[in-house]
Amino acid sequence: MSTLEEQIDIDVPAKVAWDCLHRVEDYPHFVGGVRKARTAGAHQAHFDIDAGDRVYELDAEILDRGQGRLMMWRTTSGAHLAGTFSVLPLDPEHTRVQVRVEYDPDTVKEEFGGPKGFAQASAIERLVRDDLRQFKDLAERKQDEGKDRPWPRQKT
């Protein structure tokens, strides 16, 4: 198994970042390759992912831990992937989001194609960094749009 850890600081309160992570339907806006995402029952999500010249379906379990600070996820079908999102308040208006992804490089190569070895690790690292930047943009935009109304929390 390989592990990747990245983080980004976001100009929103921790609750906004936390709520944004729980809006599975928004994942196509910040997770590269995700074409469509939807909740599929309590603590379950379904994803349609662009993988080269085909669409790949993936199911995942999402669990909250740590009183609004840690979201754990793992795939329940398809390629074995797992990870966590940690939401760490820096102050009342700023948050650090840390992501940890665990993956089997051979399985990723078989399922999604692409490079092997160091080139694959570099490609996944770039993808996760880009996803975090997109998440930052989305969360900050949602914060700006919702300043005059309460943020709706998705039921989990």
Coordinates of C-alpha atoms in Angstrom, one line a residue:
M1 CA 0.0 0.0 0.0
S2 CA 1.1 3.5 -0.7
T3 CA 0.0 6.6 1.3
L4 CA -0.3 10.2 0.2
E5 CA -0.8 13.1 2.6
E6 CA -1.6 16.6 1.6
Q7 CA -3.2 19.7 3.2
I8 CA -4.5 23.1 2.3
D9 CA -5.6 26.2 4.4
I10 CA -9.0 27.5 3.5
D11 CA -10.6 30.9 4.3
V12 CA -13.8 29.5 5.8
P13 CA -14.9 28.4 9.3
A14 CA -14.4 24.7 10.0
K15 CA -18.1 24.0 10.0
V16 CA -18.4 25.3 6.4
A17 CA -15.5 23.0 5.3
W18 CA -17.0 20.1 7.1
D19 CA -20.4 20.6 5.6
C20 CA -18.9 21.0 2.1
L21 CA -17.1 17.6 2.5
H22 CA -20.4 16.0 3.2
R23 CA -22.1 17.3 0.1
V24 CA -21.4 14.2 -2.0
E25 CA -23.3 15.6 -5.0
D26 CA -20.7 18.4 -5.2
Y27 CA -17.7 16.0 -5.5
P28 CA -17.7 16.3 -9.3
H29 CA -16.9 20.0 -8.8
F30 CA -13.6 19.3 -6.9
V31 CA -12.6 15.7 -7.3
G32 CA -10.8 15.1 -10.6
G33 CA -12.3 12.4 -12.7
V34 CA -15.6 12.2 -10.8
R35 CA -18.4 12.5 -13.4
K36 CA -21.3 12.0 -11.1
A37 CA -21.7 11.4 -7.3
R38 CA -24.7 10.6 -5.1
T39 CA -25.5 9.3 -1.7
A40 CA -26.6 5.7 -1.7
G41 CA -28.1 5.3 1.7
A42 CA -26.7 6.0 5.2
H43 CA -23.0 6.4 5.1
Q44 CA -22.8 5.2 1.5
A45 CA -21.9 7.0 -1.8
H46 CA -21.8 6.0 -5.4
F47 CA -19.4 7.5 -8.0
D48 CA -19.2 7.4 -11.7
I49 CA -15.5 8.1 -12.6
D50 CA -13.9 8.9 -16.0
A51 CA -11.1 6.4 -16.4
G52 CA -9.5 7.0 -19.7
D53 CA -11.9 5.8 -22.4
R54 CA -14.5 4.3 -20.0
V55 CA -16.7 5.2 -17.0
Y56 CA -15.8 3.3 -13.9
E57 CA -18.3 2.8 -11.0
L58 CA -17.2 2.9 -7.4
D59 CA -19.1 2.6 -4.1
A60 CA -17.7 4.0 -0.9
E61 CA -18.5 4.0 2.8
I62 CA -18.1 7.3 4.6
L63 CA -17.9 7.5 8.4
D64 CA -17.5 10.5 10.7
R65 CA -15.2 10.4 13.7
G66 CA -13.9 13.0 16.1
Q67 CA -16.9 15.3 16.5
G68 CA -16.9 17.0 13.2
R69 CA -13.1 16.8 12.7
L70 CA -12.4 13.5 10.9
M71 CA -14.2 11.9 7.9
M72 CA -13.0 8.3 7.1
W73 CA -13.8 6.7 3.7
R74 CA -13.1 3.5 1.9
T75 CA -14.2 1.9 -1.3
T76 CA -16.6 -1.0 -1.0
S77 CA -16.5 -2.0 -4.7
G78 CA -13.9 -1.7 -7.4
A79 CA -10.3 -0.7 -6.7
H80 CA -9.3 -0.6 -3.0
L81 CA -8.9 3.0 -1.9
A82 CA -9.2 4.4 1.6
G83 CA -8.4 7.6 3.4
T84 CA -9.4 10.4 5.7
F85 CA -10.2 14.1 5.6
S86 CA -9.3 16.0 8.7
V87 CA -10.8 19.4 9.4
L88 CA -8.7 21.5 11.7
P89 CA -9.8 25.0 12.7
L90 CA -6.9 27.5 12.7
D91 CA -9.1 30.3 14.0
P92 CA -12.8 31.2 13.8
E93 CA -12.6 32.0 10.0
H94 CA -9.8 29.8 8.8
T95 CA -9.4 26.0 8.5
R96 CA -6.8 23.5 7.5
V97 CA -8.1 20.5 5.5
Q98 CA -5.7 17.5 5.5
V99 CA -6.3 14.5 3.3
R100 CA -4.7 11.1 3.5
V101 CA -5.2 8.6 0.7
E102 CA -4.1 4.9 0.9
Y103 CA -4.0 3.0 -2.4
D104 CA -2.4 -0.1 -4.0
P105 CA -0.3 1.2 -7.0
D106 CA -0.8 -2.0 -9.0
T107 CA -4.6 -2.0 -8.6
V108 CA -4.8 1.7 -9.5
K109 CA -2.7 0.9 -12.7
E110 CA -5.0 -2.0 -13.6
E111 CA -8.3 -0.2 -12.9
F112 CA -7.6 3.3 -14.1
G113 CA -4.6 3.0 -16.4
G114 CA -1.8 5.6 -16.5
P115 CA 1.8 5.5 -15.5
K116 CA 3.6 3.1 -13.1
G117 CA 6.0 3.6 -10.3
F118 CA 7.3 7.1 -9.4
A119 CA 5.4 8.6 -12.3
Q120 CA 2.1 7.2 -10.9
A121 CA 2.8 8.5 -7.4
S122 CA 3.6 12.0 -8.9
A123 CA 0.4 11.9 -11.0
I124 CA -1.7 11.0 -7.9
E125 CA 0.0 13.6 -5.8
R126 CA -0.8 16.3 -8.5
L127 CA -4.4 15.1 -8.7
V128 CA -4.9 15.3 -5.0
R129 CA -3.3 18.8 -4.8
D130 CA -5.5 20.0 -7.7
D131 CA -8.5 18.5 -5.9
L132 CA -7.7 20.4 -2.7
R133 CA -7.3 23.6 -4.6
Q134 CA -10.7 23.0 -6.2
F135 CA -12.2 22.2 -2.8
K136 CA -10.8 25.4 -1.4
D137 CA -12.4 27.4 -4.3
L138 CA -15.7 25.7 -3.9
A139 CA -15.8 26.1 -0.1
E140 CA -14.9 29.7 -0.2
R141 CA -17.4 30.4 -3.0
K142 CA -20.1 28.6 -0.9
Q143 CA -19.2 30.6 2.1
D144 CA -19.5 33.9 0.1
E145 CA -22.9 32.8 -1.3
G146 CA -24.2 31.7 2.0
K147 CA -23.2 34.6 4.3
D148 CA -26.8 35.7 4.7
R149 CA -28.4 32.3 5.2
P150 CA -27.6 29.3 7.4
W151 CA -25.6 26.5 5.8
P152 CA -27.7 23.4 5.2
R153 CA -26.1 20.3 6.6
Q154 CA -26.5 17.0 4.6
K155 CA -28.0 14.2 6.7
T156 CA -25.6 11.4 7.4

